[in-house]
Amino acid sequence: MRIRSVDIHNQTFSVSFRGFDPGEVDEFLEKIADELELLNTEKEDLERALVAERETRAKVEEALAASHNMQRTIVDHARREAQQITNGARADAKAFIEETRSIAKDYLRDLEVLKEKRITFLSELAGMASMLSEWVERQPDEPGHDTSALEELLSDPMNPTAPELEDYAEPPVSDPSDVKSDESKAAPPSFVTGDDDKEVPGQLEQPVLAGYSEDSKGPDPEPDEDQTTEEEPSPRSSSSFTLVED
């Protein structure tokens, strides 16, 4: 049976001969009751504090467990994300390397094609130069004119040692088609380039024969006798002549 402070306060004793002093006994009982009440109060406070401490400890343990779980979750998520980033970076690097190799192969292939085209172009250019050189060598040299005797004749027509004017006359042209055929024989060759496959004829001017105009197909018409002035013919010559300057 537990003794409470109230029980101590209410406790009474019977009086006997030669017993204790009742006042002292009551005073002592009052002190014991007060001390017991104080101890009970402290006990209740400690019990309440213990309950609060247990609740706090439970909360701390729960928070610690939650933090451990969160830590494991964060670490696992970080590892998975790092693995994904690593795999993605490796895949991107591999794709970039493959693309770079493909581009490099294309550049090398284009470079080889350009080298072949360059070799072909230089070969065609050398062939064109050789053909032009051969064509130039086949062209006849332009005849020169010794004008010293002609100047002597013009300065002194009466000189018996001067040559005849017929020596400087141009040969007659019987048929203009013969002249055209001769001109066509001297035409430069055509060349075919490797770019647009078009013929490029040689750009050389054809000589114009004396007595023929570019727009006419035959010899120039003879001047009318009425329009010519009458002059005394030279004792050495009775026909007109034409000088062609080089």
PDB file of C-alpha atoms in Angstrom:
ATOM      1  CA  MET A   1       0.000   0.000   0.000  1.00  0.00           C
ATOM      2  CA  ARG A   2       1.387   3.329  -1.071  1.00  0.00           C
ATOM      3  CA  ILE A   3       1.508   6.128   1.529  1.00  0.00           C
ATOM      4  CA  ARG A   4       0.388   9.489   0.353  1.00  0.00           C
ATOM      5  CA  SER A   5       1.036  12.821   1.979  1.00  0.00           C
ATOM      6  CA  VAL A   6      -2.667  13.112   2.800  1.00  0.00           C
ATOM      7  CA  ASP A   7      -2.511   9.842   4.695  1.00  0.00           C
ATOM      8  CA  ILE A   8       0.332  11.153   6.768  1.00  0.00           C
ATOM      9  CA  HIS A   9      -1.538  14.358   7.518  1.00  0.00           C
ATOM     10  CA  ASN A  10      -4.664  12.458   8.582  1.00  0.00           C
ATOM     11  CA  GLN A  11      -2.867   9.782  10.550  1.00  0.00           C
ATOM     12  CA  THR A  12      -3.738   9.744  14.292  1.00  0.00           C
ATOM     13  CA  PHE A  13      -2.262   7.830  17.226  1.00  0.00           C
ATOM     14  CA  SER A  14      -3.798   6.720  20.479  1.00  0.00           C
ATOM     15  CA  VAL A  15      -2.474   8.099  23.772  1.00  0.00           C
ATOM     16  CA  SER A  16      -0.873   5.674  26.158  1.00  0.00           C
ATOM     17  CA  PHE A  17       1.001   6.025  29.390  1.00  0.00           C
ATOM     18  CA  ARG A  18       4.500   7.286  29.081  1.00  0.00           C
ATOM     19  CA  GLY A  19       4.053   7.629  25.179  1.00  0.00           C
ATOM     20  CA  PHE A  20       5.554  10.211  22.805  1.00  0.00           C
ATOM     21  CA  ASP A  21       4.626  13.841  22.817  1.00  0.00           C
ATOM     22  CA  PRO A  22       1.700  14.204  20.418  1.00  0.00           C
ATOM     23  CA  GLY A  23       2.734  17.672  19.292  1.00  0.00           C
ATOM     24  CA  GLU A  24       6.176  16.542  18.286  1.00  0.00           C
ATOM     25  CA  VAL A  25       4.799  13.547  16.504  1.00  0.00           C
ATOM     26  CA  ASP A  26       2.332  15.691  14.577  1.00  0.00           C
ATOM     27  CA  GLU A  27       5.057  18.166  13.639  1.00  0.00           C
ATOM     28  CA  PHE A  28       7.302  15.392  12.414  1.00  0.00           C
ATOM     29  CA  LEU A  29       4.496  13.860  10.419  1.00  0.00           C
ATOM     30  CA  GLU A  30       3.801  17.235   8.802  1.00  0.00           C
ATOM     31  CA  LYS A  31       7.421  17.486   7.677  1.00  0.00           C
ATOM     32  CA  ILE A  32       7.373  13.960   6.296  1.00  0.00           C
ATOM     33  CA  ALA A  33       4.135  14.709   4.428  1.00  0.00           C
ATOM     34  CA  ASP A  34       5.554  17.901   2.922  1.00  0.00           C
ATOM     35  CA  GLU A  35       8.733  16.130   1.867  1.00  0.00           C
ATOM     36  CA  LEU A  36       6.789  13.284   0.355  1.00  0.00           C
ATOM     37  CA  GLU A  37       4.574  15.696  -1.533  1.00  0.00           C
ATOM     38  CA  LEU A  38       7.661  17.480  -2.860  1.00  0.00           C
ATOM     39  CA  LEU A  39       9.161  14.188  -3.971  1.00  0.00           C
ATOM     40  CA  ASN A  40       5.961  13.204  -5.683  1.00  0.00           C
ATOM     41  CA  THR A  41       5.877  16.542  -7.497  1.00  0.00           C
ATOM     42  CA  GLU A  42       9.461  16.135  -8.642  1.00  0.00           C
ATOM     43  CA  LYS A  43       8.720  12.599  -9.716  1.00  0.00           C
ATOM     44  CA  GLU A  44       5.771  13.736 -11.806  1.00  0.00           C
ATOM     45  CA  ASP A  45       7.907  16.475 -13.364  1.00  0.00           C
ATOM     46  CA  LEU A  46      10.611  13.979 -14.178  1.00  0.00           C
ATOM     47  CA  GLU A  47       8.108  11.584 -15.640  1.00  0.00           C
ATOM     48  CA  ARG A  48       6.682  14.329 -17.826  1.00  0.00           C
ATOM     49  CA  ALA A  49      10.190  15.374 -18.883  1.00  0.00           C
ATOM     50  CA  LEU A  50      11.030  11.765 -19.593  1.00  0.00           C
ATOM     51  CA  VAL A  51       7.947  11.423 -21.768  1.00  0.00           C
ATOM     52  CA  ALA A  52       8.851  14.608 -23.639  1.00  0.00           C
ATOM     53  CA  GLU A  53      12.421  13.406 -23.990  1.00  0.00           C
ATOM     54  CA  ARG A  54      11.243  10.091 -25.337  1.00  0.00           C
ATOM     55  CA  GLU A  55       8.995  11.875 -27.808  1.00  0.00           C
ATOM     56  CA  THR A  56      11.868  14.136 -28.871  1.00  0.00           C
ATOM     57  CA  ARG A  57      14.186  11.161 -29.156  1.00  0.00           C
ATOM     58  CA  ALA A  58      11.647   9.359 -31.295  1.00  0.00           C
ATOM     59  CA  LYS A  59      11.340  12.402 -33.518  1.00  0.00           C
ATOM     60  CA  VAL A  60      15.119  12.692 -33.764  1.00  0.00           C
ATOM     61  CA  GLU A  61      15.462   9.035 -34.606  1.00  0.00           C
ATOM     62  CA  GLU A  62      12.707   9.382 -37.196  1.00  0.00           C
ATOM     63  CA  ALA A  63      14.362  12.448 -38.698  1.00  0.00           C
ATOM     64  CA  LEU A  64      17.713  10.666 -38.708  1.00  0.00           C
ATOM     65  CA  ALA A  65      16.196   7.690 -40.470  1.00  0.00           C
ATOM     66  CA  ALA A  66      14.514  10.007 -42.971  1.00  0.00           C
ATOM     67  CA  SER A  67      17.799  11.806 -43.574  1.00  0.00           C
ATOM     68  CA  HIS A  68      19.538   8.478 -44.118  1.00  0.00           C
ATOM     69  CA  ASN A  69      16.847   7.446 -46.562  1.00  0.00           C
ATOM     70  CA  MET A  70      17.058  10.801 -48.337  1.00  0.00           C
ATOM     71  CA  GLN A  71      20.828  10.524 -48.453  1.00  0.00           C
ATOM     72  CA  ARG A  72      20.614   7.093 -50.032  1.00  0.00           C
ATOM     73  CA  THR A  73      17.983   8.372 -52.479  1.00  0.00           C
ATOM     74  CA  ILE A  74      20.088  11.404 -53.421  1.00  0.00           C
ATOM     75  CA  VAL A  75      23.207   9.288 -53.835  1.00  0.00           C
ATOM     76  CA  ASP A  76      21.385   6.727 -55.972  1.00  0.00           C
ATOM     77  CA  HIS A  77      19.798   9.479 -58.105  1.00  0.00           C
ATOM     78  CA  ALA A  78      23.160  11.225 -58.484  1.00  0.00           C
ATOM     79  CA  ARG A  79      24.793   7.967 -59.527  1.00  0.00           C
ATOM     80  CA  ARG A  80      22.078   7.229 -62.077  1.00  0.00           C
ATOM     81  CA  GLU A  81      22.215  10.778 -63.438  1.00  0.00           C
ATOM     82  CA  ALA A  82      26.011  10.672 -63.604  1.00  0.00           C
ATOM     83  CA  GLN A  83      25.813   7.348 -65.441  1.00  0.00           C
ATOM     84  CA  GLN A  84      23.261   8.755 -67.876  1.00  0.00           C
ATOM     85  CA  ILE A  85      25.396  11.853 -68.466  1.00  0.00           C
ATOM     86  CA  THR A  86      28.472   9.682 -68.991  1.00  0.00           C
ATOM     87  CA  ASN A  87      26.654   7.389 -71.420  1.00  0.00           C
ATOM     88  CA  GLY A  88      25.194  10.375 -73.295  1.00  0.00           C
ATOM     89  CA  ALA A  89      28.591  12.064 -73.506  1.00  0.00           C
ATOM     90  CA  ARG A  90      30.179   8.865 -74.801  1.00  0.00           C
ATOM     91  CA  ALA A  91      27.416   8.431 -77.382  1.00  0.00           C
ATOM     92  CA  ASP A  92      27.725  12.074 -78.491  1.00  0.00           C
ATOM     93  CA  ALA A  93      31.507  11.797 -78.688  1.00  0.00           C
ATOM     94  CA  LYS A  94      31.244   8.597 -80.722  1.00  0.00           C
ATOM     95  CA  ALA A  95      28.692  10.151 -83.083  1.00  0.00           C
ATOM     96  CA  PHE A  96      30.830  13.288 -83.441  1.00  0.00           C
ATOM     97  CA  ILE A  97      33.918  11.213 -84.192  1.00  0.00           C
ATOM     98  CA  GLU A  98      32.023   9.171 -86.800  1.00  0.00           C
ATOM     99  CA  GLU A  99      30.624  12.337 -88.387  1.00  0.00           C
ATOM    100  CA  THR A 100      34.069  13.943 -88.416  1.00  0.00           C
ATOM    101  CA  ARG A 101      35.565  10.857 -90.027  1.00  0.00           C
ATOM    102  CA  SER A 102      32.811  10.834 -92.647  1.00  0.00           C
ATOM    103  CA  ILE A 103      33.375  14.523 -93.417  1.00  0.00           C
ATOM    104  CA  ALA A 104      37.130  13.949 -93.614  1.00  0.00           C
ATOM    105  CA  LYS A 105      36.581  11.028 -96.008  1.00  0.00           C
ATOM    106  CA  ASP A 106      34.320  13.211 -98.174  1.00  0.00           C
ATOM    107  CA  TYR A 107      36.952  15.966 -98.217  1.00  0.00           C
ATOM    108  CA  LEU A 108      39.665  13.478 -99.156  1.00  0.00           C
ATOM    109  CA  ARG A 109      37.438  12.044-101.885  1.00  0.00           C
ATOM    110  CA  ASP A 110      36.723  15.538-103.249  1.00  0.00           C
ATOM    111  CA  LEU A 111      40.433  16.320-103.065  1.00  0.00           C
ATOM    112  CA  GLU A 112      41.257  13.230-105.118  1.00  0.00           C
ATOM    113  CA  VAL A 113      38.609  14.228-107.680  1.00  0.00           C
ATOM    114  CA  LEU A 114      40.066  17.738-107.865  1.00  0.00           C
ATOM    115  CA  LYS A 115      43.555  16.300-108.294  1.00  0.00           C
ATOM    116  CA  GLU A 116      42.331  14.104-111.161  1.00  0.00           C
ATOM    117  CA  LYS A 117      40.564  17.076-112.751  1.00  0.00           C
ATOM    118  CA  ARG A 118      43.724  19.150-112.369  1.00  0.00           C
ATOM    119  CA  ILE A 119      45.814  16.447-114.030  1.00  0.00           C
ATOM    120  CA  THR A 120      43.245  16.135-116.837  1.00  0.00           C
ATOM    121  CA  PHE A 121      43.103  19.911-117.297  1.00  0.00           C
ATOM    122  CA  LEU A 122      46.898  20.228-117.391  1.00  0.00           C
ATOM    123  CA  SER A 123      47.066  17.363-119.888  1.00  0.00           C
ATOM    124  CA  GLU A 124      44.428  18.981-122.103  1.00  0.00           C
ATOM    125  CA  LEU A 125      46.170  22.340-121.748  1.00  0.00           C
ATOM    126  CA  ALA A 126      49.487  20.774-122.772  1.00  0.00           C
ATOM    127  CA  GLY A 127      47.761  19.142-125.746  1.00  0.00           C
ATOM    128  CA  MET A 128      46.215  22.462-126.771  1.00  0.00           C
ATOM    129  CA  ALA A 129      49.594  24.189-126.472  1.00  0.00           C
ATOM    130  CA  SER A 130      51.230  21.477-128.568  1.00  0.00           C
ATOM    131  CA  MET A 131      48.506  21.698-131.233  1.00  0.00           C
ATOM    132  CA  LEU A 132      48.770  25.499-131.305  1.00  0.00           C
ATOM    133  CA  SER A 133      52.541  25.262-131.608  1.00  0.00           C
ATOM    134  CA  GLU A 134      52.247  22.789-134.487  1.00  0.00           C
ATOM    135  CA  TRP A 135      49.616  24.965-136.158  1.00  0.00           C
ATOM    136  CA  VAL A 136      51.828  28.055-135.867  1.00  0.00           C
ATOM    137  CA  GLU A 137      54.767  26.143-137.312  1.00  0.00           C
ATOM    138  CA  ARG A 138      52.638  25.044-140.282  1.00  0.00           C
ATOM    139  CA  GLN A 139      51.680  28.638-141.146  1.00  0.00           C
ATOM    140  CA  PRO A 140      53.621  30.106-144.129  1.00  0.00           C
ATOM    141  CA  ASP A 141      55.903  33.029-143.457  1.00  0.00           C
ATOM    142  CA  GLU A 142      54.542  36.405-144.609  1.00  0.00           C
ATOM    143  CA  PRO A 143      56.410  37.451-147.764  1.00  0.00           C
ATOM    144  CA  GLY A 144      58.440  40.610-147.423  1.00  0.00           C
ATOM    145  CA  HIS A 145      58.761  43.375-150.041  1.00  0.00           C
ATOM    146  CA  ASP A 146      62.047  44.849-151.182  1.00  0.00           C
ATOM    147  CA  THR A 147      60.980  48.464-151.730  1.00  0.00           C
ATOM    148  CA  SER A 148      64.419  49.864-152.552  1.00  0.00           C
ATOM    149  CA  ALA A 149      64.081  49.248-156.315  1.00  0.00           C
ATOM    150  CA  LEU A 150      60.526  50.584-156.280  1.00  0.00           C
ATOM    151  CA  GLU A 151      61.619  53.777-154.546  1.00  0.00           C
ATOM    152  CA  GLU A 152      64.357  54.144-157.161  1.00  0.00           C
ATOM    153  CA  LEU A 153      61.788  53.786-159.951  1.00  0.00           C
ATOM    154  CA  LEU A 154      59.450  56.349-158.399  1.00  0.00           C
ATOM    155  CA  SER A 155      62.251  58.857-157.886  1.00  0.00           C
ATOM    156  CA  ASP A 156      63.606  58.534-161.458  1.00  0.00           C
ATOM    157  CA  PRO A 157      61.199  56.909-163.948  1.00  0.00           C
ATOM    158  CA  MET A 158      63.613  57.546-166.846  1.00  0.00           C
ATOM    159  CA  ASN A 159      66.398  55.450-165.282  1.00  0.00           C
ATOM    160  CA  PRO A 160      66.936  52.507-167.643  1.00  0.00           C
ATOM    161  CA  THR A 161      68.285  50.323-164.795  1.00  0.00           C
ATOM    162  CA  ALA A 162      65.063  50.574-162.764  1.00  0.00           C
ATOM    163  CA  PRO A 163      62.904  47.434-162.717  1.00  0.00           C
ATOM    164  CA  GLU A 164      59.593  47.203-164.472  1.00  0.00           C
ATOM    165  CA  LEU A 165      56.420  48.003-162.522  1.00  0.00           C
ATOM    166  CA  GLU A 166      54.970  44.656-163.601  1.00  0.00           C
ATOM    167  CA  ASP A 167      57.463  43.014-161.219  1.00  0.00           C
ATOM    168  CA  TYR A 168      55.549  44.566-158.282  1.00  0.00           C
ATOM    169  CA  ALA A 169      52.072  43.889-159.607  1.00  0.00           C
ATOM    170  CA  GLU A 170      49.963  41.418-157.620  1.00  0.00           C
ATOM    171  CA  PRO A 171      49.129  38.139-159.311  1.00  0.00           C
ATOM    172  CA  PRO A 172      45.656  38.058-160.816  1.00  0.00           C
ATOM    173  CA  VAL A 173      42.907  36.215-159.002  1.00  0.00           C
ATOM    174  CA  SER A 174      40.845  34.112-161.339  1.00  0.00           C
ATOM    175  CA  ASP A 175      38.233  32.683-158.959  1.00  0.00           C
ATOM    176  CA  PRO A 176      37.358  34.047-155.484  1.00  0.00           C
ATOM    177  CA  SER A 177      36.389  30.555-154.341  1.00  0.00           C
ATOM    178  CA  ASP A 178      40.044  29.508-154.690  1.00  0.00           C
ATOM    179  CA  VAL A 179      41.017  32.310-152.325  1.00  0.00           C
ATOM    180  CA  LYS A 180      38.389  31.222-149.802  1.00  0.00           C
ATOM    181  CA  SER A 181      39.534  27.614-150.029  1.00  0.00           C
ATOM    182  CA  ASP A 182      43.123  28.743-149.416  1.00  0.00           C
ATOM    183  CA  GLU A 183      41.985  30.831-146.456  1.00  0.00           C
ATOM    184  CA  SER A 184      40.030  27.902-145.005  1.00  0.00           C
ATOM    185  CA  LYS A 185      43.153  25.765-145.168  1.00  0.00           C
ATOM    186  CA  ALA A 186      45.000  28.258-142.963  1.00  0.00           C
ATOM    187  CA  ALA A 187      42.224  28.388-140.345  1.00  0.00           C
ATOM    188  CA  PRO A 188      43.372  27.451-136.856  1.00  0.00           C
ATOM    189  CA  PRO A 189      42.208  24.167-135.349  1.00  0.00           C
ATOM    190  CA  SER A 190      39.385  23.937-132.860  1.00  0.00           C
ATOM    191  CA  PHE A 191      39.895  22.711-129.336  1.00  0.00           C
ATOM    192  CA  VAL A 192      37.577  21.029-126.851  1.00  0.00           C
ATOM    193  CA  THR A 193      37.997  21.953-123.221  1.00  0.00           C
ATOM    194  CA  GLY A 194      37.145  19.639-120.342  1.00  0.00           C
ATOM    195  CA  ASP A 195      34.690  22.062-118.672  1.00  0.00           C
ATOM    196  CA  ASP A 196      31.832  22.798-121.038  1.00  0.00           C
ATOM    197  CA  ASP A 197      32.811  20.660-124.109  1.00  0.00           C
ATOM    198  CA  LYS A 198      32.559  23.646-126.452  1.00  0.00           C
ATOM    199  CA  GLU A 199      34.774  24.229-129.430  1.00  0.00           C
ATOM    200  CA  VAL A 200      37.066  27.243-129.117  1.00  0.00           C
ATOM    201  CA  PRO A 201      38.366  28.296-132.534  1.00  0.00           C
ATOM    202  CA  GLY A 202      41.666  30.126-132.836  1.00  0.00           C
ATOM    203  CA  GLN A 203      41.233  33.880-132.831  1.00  0.00           C
ATOM    204  CA  LEU A 204      43.386  34.856-135.812  1.00  0.00           C
ATOM    205  CA  GLU A 205      42.483  37.411-138.445  1.00  0.00           C
ATOM    206  CA  GLN A 206      42.499  36.276-142.046  1.00  0.00           C
ATOM    207  CA  PRO A 207      44.417  38.523-144.460  1.00  0.00           C
ATOM    208  CA  VAL A 208      42.426  40.638-146.906  1.00  0.00           C
ATOM    209  CA  LEU A 209      43.632  40.315-150.471  1.00  0.00           C
ATOM    210  CA  ALA A 210      44.227  43.382-152.537  1.00  0.00           C
ATOM    211  CA  GLY A 211      41.456  44.022-154.966  1.00  0.00           C
ATOM    212  CA  TYR A 212      38.827  42.366-152.714  1.00  0.00           C
ATOM    213  CA  SER A 213      36.654  43.958-150.116  1.00  0.00           C
ATOM    214  CA  GLU A 214      35.299  42.162-147.011  1.00  0.00           C
ATOM    215  CA  ASP A 215      31.659  42.626-148.022  1.00  0.00           C
ATOM    216  CA  SER A 216      32.046  41.661-151.679  1.00  0.00           C
ATOM    217  CA  LYS A 217      32.536  38.225-153.180  1.00  0.00           C
ATOM    218  CA  GLY A 218      34.484  39.323-156.229  1.00  0.00           C
ATOM    219  CA  PRO A 219      37.058  41.853-157.327  1.00  0.00           C
ATOM    220  CA  ASP A 220      36.380  45.543-156.983  1.00  0.00           C
ATOM    221  CA  PRO A 221      34.743  47.030-160.082  1.00  0.00           C
ATOM    222  CA  GLU A 222      36.947  48.904-162.514  1.00  0.00           C
ATOM    223  CA  PRO A 223      36.634  52.715-162.347  1.00  0.00           C
ATOM    224  CA  ASP A 224      34.782  54.471-165.143  1.00  0.00           C
ATOM    225  CA  GLU A 225      36.827  56.047-167.859  1.00  0.00           C
ATOM    226  CA  ASP A 226      34.876  59.306-167.542  1.00  0.00           C
ATOM    227  CA  GLN A 227      35.863  59.711-163.866  1.00  0.00           C
ATOM    228  CA  THR A 228      39.599  59.097-164.460  1.00  0.00           C
ATOM    229  CA  THR A 229      41.821  62.072-165.082  1.00  0.00           C
ATOM    230  CA  GLU A 230      43.884  62.074-168.183  1.00  0.00           C
ATOM    231  CA  GLU A 231      47.564  62.111-167.361  1.00  0.00           C
ATOM    232  CA  GLU A 232      50.538  61.648-169.539  1.00  0.00           C
ATOM    233  CA  PRO A 233      51.732  58.077-169.126  1.00  0.00           C
ATOM    234  CA  SER A 234      55.244  57.409-168.019  1.00  0.00           C
ATOM    235  CA  PRO A 235      57.653  56.385-170.749  1.00  0.00           C
ATOM    236  CA  ARG A 236      58.460  53.266-168.737  1.00  0.00           C
ATOM    237  CA  SER A 237      54.927  52.205-167.841  1.00  0.00           C
ATOM    238  CA  SER A 238      51.447  52.438-169.338  1.00  0.00           C
ATOM    239  CA  SER A 239      49.422  50.626-166.582  1.00  0.00           C
ATOM    240  CA  SER A 240      48.386  51.575-163.012  1.00  0.00           C
ATOM    241  CA  PHE A 241      49.636  49.727-159.929  1.00  0.00           C
ATOM    242  CA  THR A 242      48.653  49.405-156.292  1.00  0.00           C
ATOM    243  CA  LEU A 243      50.946  49.396-153.277  1.00  0.00           C
ATOM    244  CA  VAL A 244      49.987  47.196-150.370  1.00  0.00           C
ATOM    245  CA  GLU A 245      51.505  48.190-147.031  1.00  0.00           C
ATOM    246  CA  ASP A 246      52.408  45.460-144.645  1.00  0.00           C
TER     247      ASP A 246
END
